[in-house]
CSV table of C-alpha atoms in Angstrom, one decimal:
chain,number,residue,atom,x,y,z
X,1,MET,CA,-15.0,-26.1,19.5
X,2,GLU,CA,-13.5,-24.4,22.6
X,3,PRO,CA,-12.3,-20.9,22.4
X,4,ALA,CA,-8.5,-22.1,22.9
X,5,TYR,CA,-8.7,-23.7,19.1
X,6,ALA,CA,-10.7,-21.1,17.7
X,7,ASP,CA,-8.2,-18.3,19.3
X,8,TYR,CA,-5.2,-20.2,17.9
X,9,MET,CA,-6.5,-20.9,14.4
X,10,GLY,CA,-7.7,-17.3,14.1
X,11,PHE,CA,-4.2,-15.9,14.9
X,12,ILE,CA,-2.8,-18.4,12.3
X,13,LEU,CA,-5.0,-17.1,9.9
X,14,THR,CA,-4.9,-13.5,10.4
X,15,LEU,CA,-1.2,-13.8,10.1
X,16,ASN,CA,-1.5,-16.0,6.9
X,17,GLU,CA,-3.6,-12.9,5.4
X,18,GLY,CA,-0.8,-10.3,6.7
X,19,VAL,CA,2.1,-12.0,4.8
X,20,LYS,CA,0.2,-12.6,1.8
X,21,GLY,CA,2.5,-11.8,-1.2
X,22,LYS,CA,4.9,-10.0,1.0
X,23,LYS,CA,8.8,-10.7,1.1
X,24,LEU,CA,10.9,-11.2,4.3
X,25,THR,CA,12.8,-8.3,3.1
X,26,CYS,CA,10.1,-5.9,2.7
X,27,GLU,CA,9.5,-2.9,4.9
X,28,TYR,CA,7.4,-3.0,8.3
X,29,LYS,CA,7.6,-1.5,11.7
X,30,VAL,CA,9.6,-3.1,14.2
X,31,SER,CA,8.2,-1.9,17.8
X,32,GLU,CA,10.3,-2.2,20.7
X,33,THR,CA,8.5,-5.5,22.1
X,34,ILE,CA,9.5,-7.0,19.0
X,35,GLU,CA,13.0,-5.7,19.4
X,36,LYS,CA,13.0,-7.1,23.1
X,37,LEU,CA,11.5,-10.6,21.7
X,38,LEU,CA,14.7,-10.7,19.3
X,39,ALA,CA,16.9,-10.1,22.2
X,40,LEU,CA,15.2,-13.0,24.2
X,41,LEU,CA,16.1,-15.3,21.2
X,42,GLY,CA,19.5,-13.9,21.1
X,43,THR,CA,20.1,-15.1,24.3
X,44,LEU,CA,18.6,-18.7,23.7
X,45,ASP,CA,21.0,-18.8,20.9
X,46,ARG,CA,24.1,-17.5,22.6
X,47,TRP,CA,23.3,-20.3,25.5
X,48,ILE,CA,23.8,-23.0,22.5
X,49,ASP,CA,27.1,-21.4,22.0
X,50,GLU,CA,27.9,-21.8,25.7
X,51,THR,CA,26.7,-25.7,25.9
X,52,PRO,CA,28.5,-27.5,23.3
X,53,PRO,CA,27.4,-31.2,22.6
X,54,GLU,CA,28.9,-34.1,25.1
X,55,ASP,CA,30.8,-36.7,23.7
X,56,GLN,CA,28.4,-39.5,23.8
X,57,PRO,CA,28.1,-43.0,22.0
X,58,SER,CA,24.5,-42.3,20.8
X,59,ARG,CA,24.5,-40.1,17.8
X,60,PHE,CA,20.8,-38.8,18.6
X,61,GLY,CA,20.1,-36.7,21.5
X,62,ASN,CA,22.7,-35.1,22.9
X,63,LYS,CA,22.5,-35.1,26.6
X,64,ALA,CA,24.0,-31.2,26.7
X,65,TYR,CA,20.7,-30.0,25.5
X,66,ARG,CA,19.0,-30.8,28.9
X,67,THR,CA,22.0,-28.5,30.5
X,68,TRP,CA,20.7,-25.9,27.7
X,69,TYR,CA,17.1,-26.3,28.9
X,70,ALA,CA,17.6,-26.5,32.4
X,71,LYS,CA,18.9,-23.0,32.2
X,72,LEU,CA,15.9,-21.6,30.3
X,73,ASP,CA,13.8,-23.6,32.6
X,74,GLN,CA,15.1,-21.4,35.3
X,75,GLU,CA,15.1,-18.2,33.7
X,76,ALA,CA,12.1,-18.3,31.6
X,77,GLU,CA,9.9,-16.0,33.8
X,78,GLY,CA,12.4,-13.3,34.2
X,79,LEU,CA,12.9,-13.6,30.0
X,80,VAL,CA,9.3,-12.9,29.4
X,81,ALA,CA,8.9,-10.4,32.3
X,82,ALA,CA,11.6,-8.2,30.2
X,83,VAL,CA,9.4,-8.5,27.0
X,84,ILE,CA,6.2,-7.5,28.3
X,85,PRO,CA,4.7,-4.3,30.1
X,86,GLU,CA,5.3,-3.3,33.4
X,87,ASP,CA,1.6,-3.3,34.4
X,88,LYS,CA,1.4,-6.9,32.7
X,89,VAL,CA,4.0,-8.5,34.6
X,90,ALA,CA,1.6,-10.7,36.7
X,91,ALA,CA,0.9,-12.5,33.3
X,92,ALA,CA,4.6,-13.7,33.1
X,93,PRO,CA,4.5,-17.3,34.4
X,94,GLU,CA,1.6,-18.2,32.6
X,95,ILE,CA,3.4,-17.0,29.3
X,96,ALA,CA,6.5,-18.6,30.2
X,97,VAL,CA,5.1,-21.9,30.0
X,98,TYR,CA,4.4,-21.6,26.7
X,99,LEU,CA,7.8,-20.5,26.1
X,100,LYS,CA,9.6,-23.7,27.7
X,101,GLU,CA,7.0,-25.7,25.8
X,102,ALA,CA,8.4,-24.0,22.3
X,103,VAL,CA,12.0,-25.3,22.3
X,104,GLY,CA,11.5,-29.0,22.5
X,105,ASN,CA,11.3,-31.8,25.4
X,106,SER,CA,14.0,-32.1,27.7
X,107,THR,CA,13.5,-35.6,28.5
X,108,ARG,CA,13.1,-37.2,25.4
X,109,ILE,CA,15.1,-34.2,23.7
X,110,ASP,CA,13.0,-34.4,21.0
X,111,TYR,CA,11.0,-31.3,18.8
X,112,GLY,CA,8.1,-31.3,16.6
X,113,THR,CA,4.9,-29.3,15.7
X,114,GLY,CA,3.4,-29.4,19.0
X,115,HIS,CA,6.6,-27.4,20.4
X,116,GLU,CA,6.5,-25.0,17.4
X,117,ALA,CA,2.5,-24.8,18.0
X,118,ALA,CA,3.5,-23.6,21.7
X,119,PHE,CA,5.5,-20.8,20.2
X,120,ALA,CA,2.8,-19.3,18.1
X,121,ILE,CA,0.6,-19.5,21.3
X,122,PHE,CA,3.2,-17.7,23.4
X,123,LEU,CA,3.0,-14.8,20.5
X,124,CYS,CA,-0.8,-15.1,20.4
X,125,CYS,CA,-0.6,-14.7,24.2
X,126,LEU,CA,1.4,-11.8,23.9
X,127,CYS,CA,-1.2,-10.1,21.6
X,128,LYS,CA,-3.9,-10.9,23.9
X,129,ILE,CA,-1.9,-8.7,26.8
X,130,GLY,CA,-1.7,-6.2,24.4
X,131,ALA,CA,2.1,-6.5,24.6
X,132,LEU,CA,2.2,-6.8,20.6
X,133,ARG,CA,-0.5,-5.3,18.1
X,134,VAL,CA,-2.0,-5.5,15.3
X,135,ASP,CA,0.6,-3.4,13.3
X,136,ASP,CA,3.1,-6.2,14.6
X,137,GLN,CA,1.9,-8.7,12.4
X,138,LEU,CA,4.7,-8.8,9.6
X,139,ALA,CA,7.4,-8.2,12.2
X,140,ILE,CA,5.9,-11.0,14.5
X,141,ILE,CA,6.5,-13.5,11.5
X,142,PHE,CA,9.2,-12.1,9.5
X,143,LYS,CA,11.5,-11.0,12.5
X,144,VAL,CA,10.5,-13.0,15.4
X,145,PHE,CA,9.2,-16.3,14.1
X,146,ASP,CA,11.8,-16.2,11.3
X,147,ARG,CA,14.7,-15.7,14.4
X,148,TYR,CA,12.9,-18.7,16.2
X,149,LEU,CA,13.5,-20.9,13.4
X,150,VAL,CA,16.9,-20.1,13.1
X,151,VAL,CA,17.4,-21.0,16.8
X,152,MET,CA,15.5,-24.1,16.5
X,153,ARG,CA,17.5,-25.5,13.4
X,154,LYS,CA,20.6,-24.8,15.6
X,155,LEU,CA,19.3,-26.7,18.3
X,156,GLN,CA,17.9,-29.6,16.0
X,157,LYS,CA,21.5,-29.5,14.5
X,158,THR,CA,23.7,-29.0,17.6
X,159,TYR,CA,22.1,-31.6,19.7
X,160,ARG,CA,20.7,-33.8,17.1
X,161,MET,CA,17.2,-33.7,18.5
X,162,GLU,CA,14.9,-36.4,17.5
X,163,PRO,CA,11.8,-35.5,15.5
X,164,ALA,CA,8.5,-35.3,18.0
X,165,GLY,CA,5.8,-37.8,16.4
X,166,SER,CA,7.1,-37.8,12.9
X,167,GLN,CA,5.3,-39.3,10.2
X,168,GLY,CA,8.9,-40.0,8.4
X,169,VAL,CA,8.6,-39.7,4.6
X,170,TRP,CA,4.8,-39.5,5.3
X,171,GLY,CA,5.1,-36.0,7.2
X,172,LEU,CA,5.3,-32.5,5.6
X,173,ASP,CA,8.6,-31.9,7.6
X,174,ASP,CA,10.3,-33.6,10.3
X,175,PHE,CA,10.2,-30.6,13.0
X,176,GLN,CA,8.2,-27.5,11.5
X,177,PHE,CA,4.9,-27.0,9.7
X,178,LEU,CA,3.8,-23.2,10.2
X,179,PRO,CA,6.7,-21.6,8.2
X,180,PHE,CA,5.3,-23.6,5.3
X,181,ILE,CA,1.6,-22.2,5.6
X,182,TRP,CA,2.9,-18.6,6.1
X,183,GLY,CA,5.7,-19.0,3.5
X,184,SER,CA,3.2,-20.5,0.6
X,185,SER,CA,1.4,-17.2,1.4
X,186,GLN,CA,4.0,-15.3,0.9
X,187,PHE,CA,4.3,-16.7,-2.6
X,188,VAL,CA,0.5,-16.2,-3.5
X,189,ASP,CA,0.1,-14.3,-7.1
X,190,HIS,CA,4.1,-14.5,-7.3
X,191,PRO,CA,4.8,-13.3,-11.1
X,192,THR,CA,7.3,-16.1,-11.7
X,193,LEU,CA,7.8,-18.6,-9.1
X,194,GLU,CA,5.5,-21.4,-9.1
X,195,PRO,CA,5.2,-24.4,-6.7
X,196,LYS,CA,7.0,-26.5,-8.9
X,197,HIS,CA,10.1,-24.2,-8.7
X,198,PHE,CA,11.1,-25.0,-5.0
X,199,VAL,CA,12.3,-28.1,-5.9
X,200,ASP,CA,14.9,-26.7,-8.0
X,201,GLU,CA,18.0,-26.0,-6.0
X,202,LYS,CA,19.3,-22.8,-8.0
X,203,VAL,CA,15.6,-21.2,-7.4
X,204,VAL,CA,15.9,-21.9,-3.6
X,205,ASN,CA,19.6,-20.5,-3.0
X,206,GLU,CA,18.6,-17.5,-5.1
X,207,ASN,CA,15.4,-16.7,-3.1
X,208,HIS,CA,15.5,-18.1,0.3
X,209,HIS,CA,16.3,-14.9,1.7
X,210,ASP,CA,12.9,-13.3,0.8
X,211,TYR,CA,11.1,-16.3,1.1
X,212,MET,CA,10.2,-18.5,4.5
X,213,PHE,CA,9.4,-21.5,2.6
X,214,LEU,CA,12.6,-21.6,0.5
X,215,GLU,CA,14.6,-21.3,4.1
X,216,CYS,CA,12.8,-24.3,5.2
X,217,ILE,CA,13.9,-26.2,2.0
X,218,LYS,CA,17.0,-25.2,2.2
X,219,PHE,CA,17.5,-26.4,5.5
X,220,ILE,CA,15.9,-30.0,4.5
X,221,ASN,CA,18.3,-30.0,1.5
X,222,GLU,CA,21.2,-29.3,4.1
X,223,MET,CA,20.1,-32.0,6.4
X,224,LYS,CA,18.7,-34.9,3.9
X,225,THR,CA,20.7,-37.0,1.2
X,226,GLY,CA,19.4,-38.6,-1.6
X,227,PRO,CA,16.5,-37.5,-4.1
X,228,PHE,CA,14.0,-34.9,-2.6
X,229,ALA,CA,10.9,-37.0,-3.9
X,230,GLU,CA,12.4,-40.0,-1.5
X,231,HIS,CA,12.8,-38.3,1.7
X,232,SER,CA,10.2,-35.3,1.2
X,233,ASN,CA,7.4,-37.0,-0.7
X,234,GLN,CA,4.6,-34.8,0.9
X,235,LEU,CA,6.6,-31.6,-0.3
X,236,TRP,CA,7.3,-33.3,-3.6
X,237,ASN,CA,3.9,-33.7,-4.1
X,238,ILE,CA,2.8,-30.3,-3.2
X,239,SER,CA,5.2,-29.1,-5.8
X,240,ALA,CA,2.9,-30.5,-8.5
X,241,VAL,CA,-0.1,-28.2,-7.2
X,242,PRO,CA,-0.8,-25.7,-10.1
X,243,THR,CA,-1.0,-22.3,-7.7
X,244,TRP,CA,0.4,-21.1,-4.2
X,245,SER,CA,-3.3,-20.1,-3.2
X,246,LYS,CA,-4.2,-23.8,-3.3
X,247,VAL,CA,-1.0,-25.0,-1.9
X,248,ASN,CA,-1.7,-22.3,1.0
X,249,GLN,CA,-5.3,-23.7,1.4
X,250,GLY,CA,-4.3,-27.2,1.3
X,251,LEU,CA,-1.7,-26.8,4.0
X,252,ILE,CA,-4.0,-25.2,6.7
X,253,ARG,CA,-6.3,-28.2,5.8
X,254,MET,CA,-3.5,-30.5,6.4
X,255,TYR,CA,-2.5,-28.6,9.7
X,256,LYS,CA,-5.8,-28.8,11.2
X,257,ALA,CA,-6.0,-32.5,10.4
X,258,GLU,CA,-2.2,-33.8,11.0
X,259,CYS,CA,-1.2,-31.1,13.8
X,260,LEU,CA,-4.4,-30.0,15.7
X,261,GLU,CA,-6.7,-32.7,15.7
X,262,LYS,CA,-4.2,-35.2,16.5
X,263,PHE,CA,-4.4,-36.2,20.3
X,264,PRO,CA,-0.5,-36.6,21.1
X,265,VAL,CA,0.1,-33.0,19.8
X,266,ILE,CA,-2.5,-31.4,21.7
X,267,GLN,CA,-2.1,-33.6,25.2
X,268,HIS,CA,0.8,-31.5,26.3
X,269,PHE,CA,-1.0,-28.1,26.0
X,270,LYS,CA,-1.1,-26.3,29.0
X,271,PHE,CA,-4.7,-24.2,29.4
X,272,GLY,CA,-5.0,-21.2,31.6
X,273,SER,CA,-6.5,-17.7,31.5
X,274,LEU,CA,-5.3,-16.7,28.3
X,275,ILE,CA,-5.8,-19.6,26.2
X,276,SER,CA,-8.8,-21.3,27.7
X,277,ILE,CA,-10.6,-24.5,27.3
X,278,GLN,CA,-13.9,-23.8,28.5
X,279,PRO,CA,-16.2,-25.0,26.1
X,280,VAL,CA,-18.1,-22.3,23.9
X,281,LYS,CA,-21.6,-21.9,25.0
X,282,PRO,CA,-24.3,-22.5,22.4
C-alpha cells in the first residue's frame, strides 16, 4: 500500500471519527485558514453567477463551464497562495493542482467521485503543511466541505454536468460519496432518526440543516423524478440497514472498493512531494 492511499484513508477516517454524533449546527472553532477557504469557495461560486450557461442544442455539458474552468485554471495558484501561510507559499503550485482537479473535467464537462477525492486531497495537503490543524477538523467538514458541496451542486445544475464514471442506478450517487460517509457518522447513536427515516421526505426537509447525509438526499430528490427505490437503488437498500454505525462501516468498505481501487478514478491522480506514490518499505 503506498503512502498516498494510507494518508488519504487516514485523513478520511480521522474526519469520520471527528464528526461522529455531531450536527452541522453544533459549536466549533473557525480558524483564519478556514475563513480564507470559505472566501476561496465564495469566489468560485461568484464566477458561476458571472458565467451564465450558453444557448446550445445539447442538453448536457454546457460549454460555458469551460469558460468558468479557464478562470480557475488561471487563478488557482493565486487563490491557494492566499489561503496558506507566507512561509509555505512554495507549496502553492502543487496544492493548486488538486484544487483544479476538484471541480470536474473541462474537456468532458463531467464531475464524479474522483474529483471529489481531489478536493479531500487538497484539504489533506493543507493539513500536511500545517495550514489546517487538528482542532480545525469539524470546520473542515461542516464549513469547508459543506460549502464545497454547495458550489459543486450549483456547477452540476448550472452547466448540466455529466456524472463521471457513474454506475447509474447501481451507484450510490451520481456525483458525491464522501458526504454520505461523514453524514452517516453524524447520525451514529442518534436517539430517534434511523437509516429507514432518510427516505421520508418530511424527515429530510425538517432535518437537512443539521445533517450532511440529508442535504445529499434533498439534492437527489430535487434533481430526480420517480420512486426513490428506482432512481437511487443503492441508497434505498442502505435505508434497510438497522444502525447508522453499520451504514457508516459499509459505506467505508464500499468507498475503498468502488472508488479508490478502481483504476479510472485513480488514474488521473497527480502525485508529488505531499502525496507520494513511493511504495512503503517492508
